Coordinates of C-alpha atoms and ligand atoms in Angstrom, one line a residue:
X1 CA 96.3 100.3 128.7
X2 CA 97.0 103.8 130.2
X3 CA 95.8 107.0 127.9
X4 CA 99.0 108.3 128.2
X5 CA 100.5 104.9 126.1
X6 CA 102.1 105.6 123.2
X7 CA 101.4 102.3 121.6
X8 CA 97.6 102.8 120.8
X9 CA 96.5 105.9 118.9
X10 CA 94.9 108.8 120.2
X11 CA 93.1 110.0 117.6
X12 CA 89.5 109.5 118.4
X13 CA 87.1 108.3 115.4
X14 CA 83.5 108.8 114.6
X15 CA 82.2 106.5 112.4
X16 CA 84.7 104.0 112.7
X17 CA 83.6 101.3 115.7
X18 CA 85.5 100.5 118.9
X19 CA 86.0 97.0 116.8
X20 CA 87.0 98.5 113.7
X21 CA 89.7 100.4 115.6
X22 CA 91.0 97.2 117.1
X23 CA 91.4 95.6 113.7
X24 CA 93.4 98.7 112.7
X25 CA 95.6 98.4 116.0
X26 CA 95.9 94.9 115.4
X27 CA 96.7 94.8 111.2
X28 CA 99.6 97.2 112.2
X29 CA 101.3 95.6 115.3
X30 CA 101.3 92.2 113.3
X31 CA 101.3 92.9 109.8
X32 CA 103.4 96.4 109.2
X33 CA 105.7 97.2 112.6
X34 CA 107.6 93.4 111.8
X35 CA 108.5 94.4 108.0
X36 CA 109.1 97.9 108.3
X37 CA 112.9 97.5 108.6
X38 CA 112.6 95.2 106.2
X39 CA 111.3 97.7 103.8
X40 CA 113.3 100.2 104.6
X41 CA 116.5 98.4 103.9
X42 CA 115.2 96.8 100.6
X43 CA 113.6 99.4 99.4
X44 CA 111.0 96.8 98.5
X45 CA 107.2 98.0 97.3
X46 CA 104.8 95.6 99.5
X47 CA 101.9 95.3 96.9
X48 CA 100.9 92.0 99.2
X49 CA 100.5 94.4 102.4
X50 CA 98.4 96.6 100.2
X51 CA 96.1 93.9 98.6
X52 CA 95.7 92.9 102.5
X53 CA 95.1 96.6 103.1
X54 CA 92.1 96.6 100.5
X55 CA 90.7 94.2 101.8
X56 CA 90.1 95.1 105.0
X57 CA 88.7 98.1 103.5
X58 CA 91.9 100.8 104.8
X59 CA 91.6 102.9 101.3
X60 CA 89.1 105.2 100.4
X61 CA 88.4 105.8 104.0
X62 CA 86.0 109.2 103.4
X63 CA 84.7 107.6 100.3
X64 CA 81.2 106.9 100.2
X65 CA 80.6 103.2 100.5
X66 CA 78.7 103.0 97.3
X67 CA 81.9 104.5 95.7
X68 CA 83.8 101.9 97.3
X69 CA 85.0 103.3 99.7
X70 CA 84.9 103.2 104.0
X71 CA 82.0 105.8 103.9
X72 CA 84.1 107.4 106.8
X73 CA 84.8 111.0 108.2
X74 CA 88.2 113.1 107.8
X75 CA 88.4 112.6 111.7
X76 CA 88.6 108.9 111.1
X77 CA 91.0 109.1 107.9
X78 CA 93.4 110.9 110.3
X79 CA 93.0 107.5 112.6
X80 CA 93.8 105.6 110.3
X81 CA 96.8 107.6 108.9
X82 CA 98.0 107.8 112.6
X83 CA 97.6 104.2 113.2
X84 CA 99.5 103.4 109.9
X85 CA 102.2 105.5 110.0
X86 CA 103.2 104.2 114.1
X87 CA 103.7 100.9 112.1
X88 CA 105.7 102.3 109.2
X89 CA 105.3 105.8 107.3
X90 CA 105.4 104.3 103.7
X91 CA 102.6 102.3 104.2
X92 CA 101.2 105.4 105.3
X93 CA 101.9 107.2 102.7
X94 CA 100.5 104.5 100.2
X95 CA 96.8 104.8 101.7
X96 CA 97.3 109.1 101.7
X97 CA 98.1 108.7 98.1
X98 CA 95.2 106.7 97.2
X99 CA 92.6 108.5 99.4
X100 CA 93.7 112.2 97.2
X101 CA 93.2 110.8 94.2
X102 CA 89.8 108.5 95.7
X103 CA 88.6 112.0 96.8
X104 CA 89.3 113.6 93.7
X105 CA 87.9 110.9 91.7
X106 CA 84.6 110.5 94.0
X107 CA 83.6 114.4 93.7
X108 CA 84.5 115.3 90.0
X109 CA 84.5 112.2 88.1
X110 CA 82.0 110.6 85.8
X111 CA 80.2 107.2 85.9
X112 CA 82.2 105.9 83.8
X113 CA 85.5 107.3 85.7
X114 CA 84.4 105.9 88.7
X115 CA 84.3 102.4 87.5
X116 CA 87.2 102.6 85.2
X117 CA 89.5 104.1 88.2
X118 CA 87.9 104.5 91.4
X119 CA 86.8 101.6 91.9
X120 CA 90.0 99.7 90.7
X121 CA 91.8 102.1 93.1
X122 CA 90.3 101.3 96.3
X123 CA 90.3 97.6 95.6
X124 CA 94.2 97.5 94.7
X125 CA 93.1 96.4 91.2
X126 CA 95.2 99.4 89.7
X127 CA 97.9 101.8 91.3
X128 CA 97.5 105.3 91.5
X129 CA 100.0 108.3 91.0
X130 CA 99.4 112.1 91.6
X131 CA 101.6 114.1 89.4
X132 CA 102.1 117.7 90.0
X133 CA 105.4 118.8 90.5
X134 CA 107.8 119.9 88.1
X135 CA 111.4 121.0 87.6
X136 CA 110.3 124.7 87.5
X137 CA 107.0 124.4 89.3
X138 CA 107.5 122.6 93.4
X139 CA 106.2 125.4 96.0
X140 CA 104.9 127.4 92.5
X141 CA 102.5 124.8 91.0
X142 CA 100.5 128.0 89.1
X143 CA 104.3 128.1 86.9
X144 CA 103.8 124.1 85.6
X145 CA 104.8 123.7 82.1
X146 CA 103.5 120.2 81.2
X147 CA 100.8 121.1 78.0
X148 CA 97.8 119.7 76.9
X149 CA 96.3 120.6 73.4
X150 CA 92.9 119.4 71.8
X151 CA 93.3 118.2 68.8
X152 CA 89.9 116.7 66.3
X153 CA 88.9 113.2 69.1
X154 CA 91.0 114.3 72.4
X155 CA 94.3 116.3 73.6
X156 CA 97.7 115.7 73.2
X157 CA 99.8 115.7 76.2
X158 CA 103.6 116.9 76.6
X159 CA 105.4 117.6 79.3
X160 CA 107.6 116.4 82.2
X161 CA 106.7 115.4 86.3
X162 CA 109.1 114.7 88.7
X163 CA 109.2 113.2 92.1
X164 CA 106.1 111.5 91.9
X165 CA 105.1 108.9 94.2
X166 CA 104.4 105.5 93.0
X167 CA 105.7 106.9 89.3
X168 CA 107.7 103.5 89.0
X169 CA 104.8 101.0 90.1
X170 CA 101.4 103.4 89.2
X171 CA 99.0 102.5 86.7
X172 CA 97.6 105.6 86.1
X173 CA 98.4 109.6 87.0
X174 CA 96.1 112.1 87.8
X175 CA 98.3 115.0 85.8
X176 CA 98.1 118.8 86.4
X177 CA 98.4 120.6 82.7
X178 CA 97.9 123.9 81.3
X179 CA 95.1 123.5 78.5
X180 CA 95.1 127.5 78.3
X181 CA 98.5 129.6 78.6
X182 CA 97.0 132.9 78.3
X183 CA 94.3 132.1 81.3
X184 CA 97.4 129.8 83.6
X185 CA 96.7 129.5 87.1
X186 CA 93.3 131.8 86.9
X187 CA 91.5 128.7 84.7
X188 CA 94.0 127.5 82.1
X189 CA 95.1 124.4 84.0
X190 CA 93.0 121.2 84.0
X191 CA 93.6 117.5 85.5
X192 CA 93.9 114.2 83.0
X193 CA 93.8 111.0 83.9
X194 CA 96.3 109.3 82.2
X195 CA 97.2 105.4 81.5
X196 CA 100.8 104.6 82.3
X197 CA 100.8 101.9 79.4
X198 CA 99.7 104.9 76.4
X199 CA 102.6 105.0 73.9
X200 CA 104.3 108.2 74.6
X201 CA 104.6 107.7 78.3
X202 CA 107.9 107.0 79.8
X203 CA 108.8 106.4 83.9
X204 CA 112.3 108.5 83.6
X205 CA 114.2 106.8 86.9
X206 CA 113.2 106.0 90.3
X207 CA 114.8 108.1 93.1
X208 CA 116.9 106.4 95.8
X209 CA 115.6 108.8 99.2
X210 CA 116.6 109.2 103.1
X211 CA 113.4 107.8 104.0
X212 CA 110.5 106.3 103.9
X213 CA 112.1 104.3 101.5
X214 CA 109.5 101.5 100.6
X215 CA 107.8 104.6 98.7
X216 CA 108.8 104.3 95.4
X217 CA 109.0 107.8 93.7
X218 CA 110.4 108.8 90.3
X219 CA 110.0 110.8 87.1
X220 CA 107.2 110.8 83.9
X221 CA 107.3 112.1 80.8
X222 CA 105.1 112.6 78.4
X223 CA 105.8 112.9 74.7
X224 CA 103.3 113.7 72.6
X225 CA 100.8 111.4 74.1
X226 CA 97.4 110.9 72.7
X227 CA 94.6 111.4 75.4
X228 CA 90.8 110.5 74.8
X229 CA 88.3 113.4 75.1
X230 CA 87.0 111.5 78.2
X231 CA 90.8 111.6 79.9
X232 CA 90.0 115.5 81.3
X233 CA 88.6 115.1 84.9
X234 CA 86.0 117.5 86.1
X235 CA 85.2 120.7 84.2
X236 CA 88.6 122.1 81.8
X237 CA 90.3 125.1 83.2
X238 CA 89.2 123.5 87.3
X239 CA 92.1 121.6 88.1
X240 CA 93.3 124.6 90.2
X241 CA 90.3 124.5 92.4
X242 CA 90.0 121.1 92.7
X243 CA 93.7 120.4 93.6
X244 CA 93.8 123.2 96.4
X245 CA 90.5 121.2 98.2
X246 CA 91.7 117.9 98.2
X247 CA 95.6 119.3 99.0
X248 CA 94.2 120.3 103.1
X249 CA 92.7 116.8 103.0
X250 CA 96.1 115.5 101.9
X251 CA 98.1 118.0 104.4
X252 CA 95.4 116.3 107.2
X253 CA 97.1 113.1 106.4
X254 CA 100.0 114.5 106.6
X255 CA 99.8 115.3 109.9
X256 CA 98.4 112.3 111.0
X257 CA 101.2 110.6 109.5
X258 CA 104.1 112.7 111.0
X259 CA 101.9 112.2 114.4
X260 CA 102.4 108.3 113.8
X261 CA 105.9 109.2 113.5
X262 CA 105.9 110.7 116.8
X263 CA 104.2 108.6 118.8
X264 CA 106.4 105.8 117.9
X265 CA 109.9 107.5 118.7
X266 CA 107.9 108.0 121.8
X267 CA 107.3 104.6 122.2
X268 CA 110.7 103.2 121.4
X269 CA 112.5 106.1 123.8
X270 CA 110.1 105.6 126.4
X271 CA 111.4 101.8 126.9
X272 CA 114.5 102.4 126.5
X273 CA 114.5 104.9 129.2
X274 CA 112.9 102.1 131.6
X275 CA 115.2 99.3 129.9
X276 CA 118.8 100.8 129.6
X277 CA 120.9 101.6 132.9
X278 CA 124.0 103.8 133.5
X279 CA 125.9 104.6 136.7
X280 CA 123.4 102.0 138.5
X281 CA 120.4 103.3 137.5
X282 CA 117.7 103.6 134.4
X283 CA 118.8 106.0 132.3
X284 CA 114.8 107.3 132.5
X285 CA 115.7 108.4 135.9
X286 CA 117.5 111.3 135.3
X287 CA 116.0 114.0 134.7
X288 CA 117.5 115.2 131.4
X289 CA 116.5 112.1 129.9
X290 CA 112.8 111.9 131.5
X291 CA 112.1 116.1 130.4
X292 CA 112.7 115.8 126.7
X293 CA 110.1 112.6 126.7
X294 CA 107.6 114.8 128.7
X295 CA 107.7 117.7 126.4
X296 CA 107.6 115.1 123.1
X297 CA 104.4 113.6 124.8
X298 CA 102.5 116.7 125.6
X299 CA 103.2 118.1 122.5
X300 CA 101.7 115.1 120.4
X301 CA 99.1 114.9 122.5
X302 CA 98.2 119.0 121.7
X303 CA 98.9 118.0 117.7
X304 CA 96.6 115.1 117.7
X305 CA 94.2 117.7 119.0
X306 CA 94.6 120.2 116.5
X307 CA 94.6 117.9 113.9
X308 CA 91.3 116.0 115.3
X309 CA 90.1 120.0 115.4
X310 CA 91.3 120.2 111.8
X311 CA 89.4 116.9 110.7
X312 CA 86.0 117.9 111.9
X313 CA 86.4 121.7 110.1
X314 CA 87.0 119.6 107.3
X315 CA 84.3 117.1 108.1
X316 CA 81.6 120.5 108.1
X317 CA 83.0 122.4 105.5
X318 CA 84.2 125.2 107.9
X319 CA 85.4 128.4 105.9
X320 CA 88.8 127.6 108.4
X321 CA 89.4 124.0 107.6
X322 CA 92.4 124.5 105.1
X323 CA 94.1 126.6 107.4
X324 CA 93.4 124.7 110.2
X325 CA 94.8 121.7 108.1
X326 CA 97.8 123.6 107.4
X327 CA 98.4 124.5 111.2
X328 CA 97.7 120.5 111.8
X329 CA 100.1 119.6 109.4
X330 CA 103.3 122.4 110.4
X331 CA 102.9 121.4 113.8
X332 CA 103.0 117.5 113.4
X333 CA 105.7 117.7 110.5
X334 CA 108.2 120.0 112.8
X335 CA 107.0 117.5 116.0
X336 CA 108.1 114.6 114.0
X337 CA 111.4 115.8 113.5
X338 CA 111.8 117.2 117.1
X339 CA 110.3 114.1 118.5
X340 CA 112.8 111.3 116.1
X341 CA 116.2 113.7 117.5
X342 CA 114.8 113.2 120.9
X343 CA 114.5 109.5 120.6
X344 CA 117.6 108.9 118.4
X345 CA 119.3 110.9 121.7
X346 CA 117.8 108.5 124.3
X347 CA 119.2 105.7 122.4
X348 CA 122.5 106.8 122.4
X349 CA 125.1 105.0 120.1
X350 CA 122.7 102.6 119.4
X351 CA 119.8 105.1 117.8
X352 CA 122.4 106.2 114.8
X353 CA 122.6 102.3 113.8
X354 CA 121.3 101.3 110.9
X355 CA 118.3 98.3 112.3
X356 CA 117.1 100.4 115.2
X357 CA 113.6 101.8 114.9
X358 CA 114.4 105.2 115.9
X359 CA 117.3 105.3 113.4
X360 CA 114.5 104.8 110.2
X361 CA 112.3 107.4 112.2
X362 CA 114.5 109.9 112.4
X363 CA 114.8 109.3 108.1
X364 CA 111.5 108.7 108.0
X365 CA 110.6 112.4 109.6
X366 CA 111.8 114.5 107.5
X367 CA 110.2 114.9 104.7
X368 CA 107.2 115.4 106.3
X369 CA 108.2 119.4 106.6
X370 CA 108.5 119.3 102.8
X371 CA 106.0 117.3 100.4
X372 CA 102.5 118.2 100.4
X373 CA 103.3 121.8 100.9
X374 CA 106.6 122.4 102.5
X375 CA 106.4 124.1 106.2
X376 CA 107.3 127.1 104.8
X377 CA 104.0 127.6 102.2
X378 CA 101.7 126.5 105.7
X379 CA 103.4 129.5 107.3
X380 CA 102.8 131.6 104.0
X381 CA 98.5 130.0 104.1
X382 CA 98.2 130.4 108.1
X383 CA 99.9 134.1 107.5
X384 CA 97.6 134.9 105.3
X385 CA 94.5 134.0 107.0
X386 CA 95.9 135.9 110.0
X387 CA 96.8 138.9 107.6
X388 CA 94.3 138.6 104.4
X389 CA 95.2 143.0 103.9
X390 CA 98.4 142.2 104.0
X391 CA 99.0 139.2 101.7
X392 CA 100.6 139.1 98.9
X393 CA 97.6 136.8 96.7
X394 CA 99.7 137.4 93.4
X395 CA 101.3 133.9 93.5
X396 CA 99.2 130.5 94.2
X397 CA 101.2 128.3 95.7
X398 CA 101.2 125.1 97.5
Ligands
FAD401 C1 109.7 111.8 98.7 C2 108.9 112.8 97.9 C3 107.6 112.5 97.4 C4 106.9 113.4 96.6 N1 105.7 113.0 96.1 C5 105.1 113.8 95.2 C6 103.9 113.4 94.5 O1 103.4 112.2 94.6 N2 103.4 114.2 93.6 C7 103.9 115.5 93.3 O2 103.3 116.2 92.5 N3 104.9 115.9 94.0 C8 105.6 115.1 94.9 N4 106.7 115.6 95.6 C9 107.2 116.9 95.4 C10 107.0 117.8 96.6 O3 105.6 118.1 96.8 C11 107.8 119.1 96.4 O4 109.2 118.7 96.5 C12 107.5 120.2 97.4 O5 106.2 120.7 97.2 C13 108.5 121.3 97.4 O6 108.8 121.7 96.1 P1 110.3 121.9 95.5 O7 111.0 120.6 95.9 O8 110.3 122.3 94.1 O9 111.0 123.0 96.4 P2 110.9 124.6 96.1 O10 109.5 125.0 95.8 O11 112.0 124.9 95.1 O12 111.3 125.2 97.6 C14 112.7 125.2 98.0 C15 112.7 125.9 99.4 O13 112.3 127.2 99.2 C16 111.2 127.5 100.0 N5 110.3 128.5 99.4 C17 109.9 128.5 98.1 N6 109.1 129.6 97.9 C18 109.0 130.3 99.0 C19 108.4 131.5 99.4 N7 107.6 132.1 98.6 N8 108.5 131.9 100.7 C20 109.3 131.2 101.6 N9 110.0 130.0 101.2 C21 109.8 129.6 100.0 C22 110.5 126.2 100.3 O14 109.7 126.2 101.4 C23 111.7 125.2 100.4 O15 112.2 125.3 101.7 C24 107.4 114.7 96.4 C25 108.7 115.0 96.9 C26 109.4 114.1 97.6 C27 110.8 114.5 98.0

């Protein structure tokens, strides 16, 4: 198969094998790409897939092994994220979710948290949700309401999240809280883990979205509920810190998502080009047809390249990895978009009916450019890295 075909990833890996890579390749052409419209139109959460997915070891992929994780590199998360997402962006989404709150659990959690959650996590034993944003407090996360209080044994947590992936189906939350209103955002907001089953805990509704639509994503509240001591993760008064490092690892698999995204509109415009014929000829043939697809492809191929520059700053602790993340992730998101029009335009008629692949992508896109950081807070991060005199450092955001 050519380089330049979109139907095999372009990501290169490092620890990840030439064999491992085909079993990746191969779990997504037979296993994901044949449900994904399926999943789409039902809205259906594939815990089977996901079991599958555990088992062949596709969470956790920069966890150390004896964590229980892949024991892998960012360069090869954003493989697998790539790989995933070509076969359906949900799916995709489901092994970004689990590898933030893996990562987060891995550096700052105890023993004990590691084999009460981590370990669970990356074996599909228990779902996972990461619950930051609220009403007030999206772009803003420094402005979150949701409380936590110690009382005599542990805290007591109030508050509400919204839009939180895998709120409907999660077994657990990792939830931003302020534990110190006076400090806020400068050491007054800590993380919890939190048991979806604690009296007190309510899943508020489950959102019906554009795309991606096998996520499930809803609301939490939390009234008055009674955490133990040993709920707070990491050091009280952290949470900031910690969010903001594994956020450009979460942005990384962003990218490699919406890049996945790309590469197959790409795929699906660049046969219909070759299969569909007008006035006598392929449709590929004409030039205003074959320009767009040229553009699409050089442009994913200079995004996987950032984003592969992105992993290994990540991968050595480089002073520019969260910006370079954030570049890696604004580029690929707006691609995505770009790249979906394109391919819904190739198809004609056809790519705005509901049961064609580019129709879902084109869905499917568009939130990239606004969860994990909307394109808007990358420009703010990259601008401020270009410009640290002139930036505004009042607000932390996103
Ligand atoms: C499908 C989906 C899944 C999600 N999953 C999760 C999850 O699992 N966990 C979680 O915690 N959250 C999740 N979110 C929330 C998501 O991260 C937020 O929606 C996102 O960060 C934007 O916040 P907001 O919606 O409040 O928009 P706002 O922050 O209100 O922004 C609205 C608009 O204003 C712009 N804007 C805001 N401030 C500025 C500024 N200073 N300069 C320029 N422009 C600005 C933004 O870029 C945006 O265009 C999810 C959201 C969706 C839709």
């Amino acid at each position: 198969m050519s380089v330049m075909s979109p139907r095999r990833s372009a990501v290169p890996s490092e620890v990840l094998g030439a064999d491992e890579r085909r079993l990746v390749h191969e779990f997504v052409d037979e296993q994901i790409r044949p449900i994904a419209a399926e999943l789409d139109q039902s809205e259906r959460f594939p815990r089977e897939l996901y079991l599958e997915m555990a088992k062949i070891g596709l969470f956790g992929t920069t966890v150390a092994a004896g964590l229980g994780g892949a024991g892998g590199t960012p360069l090869d998360y954003l493989f697998v994220m790539e790989s995933l997402s070509y076969g359906y962006a949900s799916v995709a989404d489901q092994c970004g979710l689990i590898e933030i709150v893996g990562s987060l659990l891995a550096a700052f959690g105890t023993d004990e948290q590691h084999e009460q959650y981590l370990r669970p996590l990356l074996c599909y034993g228990r779902t996972c949700a990461y619950a930051l944003t609220e009403a007030g407090a999206g772009s803003d996360l420094g402005s979150i309401t949701t409380r936590a209080v110690r009382d005599r044994d542990g805290w007591v947590l109030t508050g509400e999240k919204i839009y939180i992936h895998n709120a409907p189906v999660a077994d657990f939350a990792a939830v931003l809280a302020v534990t110190d209103p006076v400090k806020g955002k400068r050491g007054g907001i800590s993380v919890f883990l939190v048991d979806l089953d604690l009296p007190g805990v309510s899943r508020a509704y489950q959102e019906h979205k554009m795309g991606q639509r096998a996520s499930q994503v809803g609301g939490l509240v939390f009234d008055e509920v009674r955490l133990p001591a040993d709920a707070l993760l990491g050091e009280e008064g952290h949470a900031f810190g910690y969010m903001m490092e594994v956020l450009a690892k979460g942005r990384l698999g962003i990218a490699g998502l919406a890049l996945g995204i790309s590469r197959a509109a790409l795929a699906a415009a660049v046969t219909q080009a070759g299969d569909r014929s007008q006035f006598g000829v392929p449709i590929g043939a004409n030039q205003a047809i074959a320009f767009p697809l040229a553009d699409a492809a050089t442009e994913l191929r200079a995004g996987v390249a950032l984003a592969a520059e992105a992993a290994r700053a990540l991968g050595s602790a480089s002073e520019d990895a969260a910006t370079l993340c954030s570049m890696a992730k604004l580029l690929a998101s707006e691609g995505a978009v770009r790249h979906a029009d394109v391919a819904v335009q190739v198809f004609g008629g056809s790519g705005y009916i509901r049961g064609y692949e580019v129709e879902r992508l084109y869905r499917d896109a568009r939130i990239t450019r606004i969860y994990e950081g909307t394109s808007e807070m990358q420009r703010l991060i990259i601008s401020r890295a270009l410009l640290p005199r002139n930036s505004d450092r009042r607000g932390e955001r996103r």
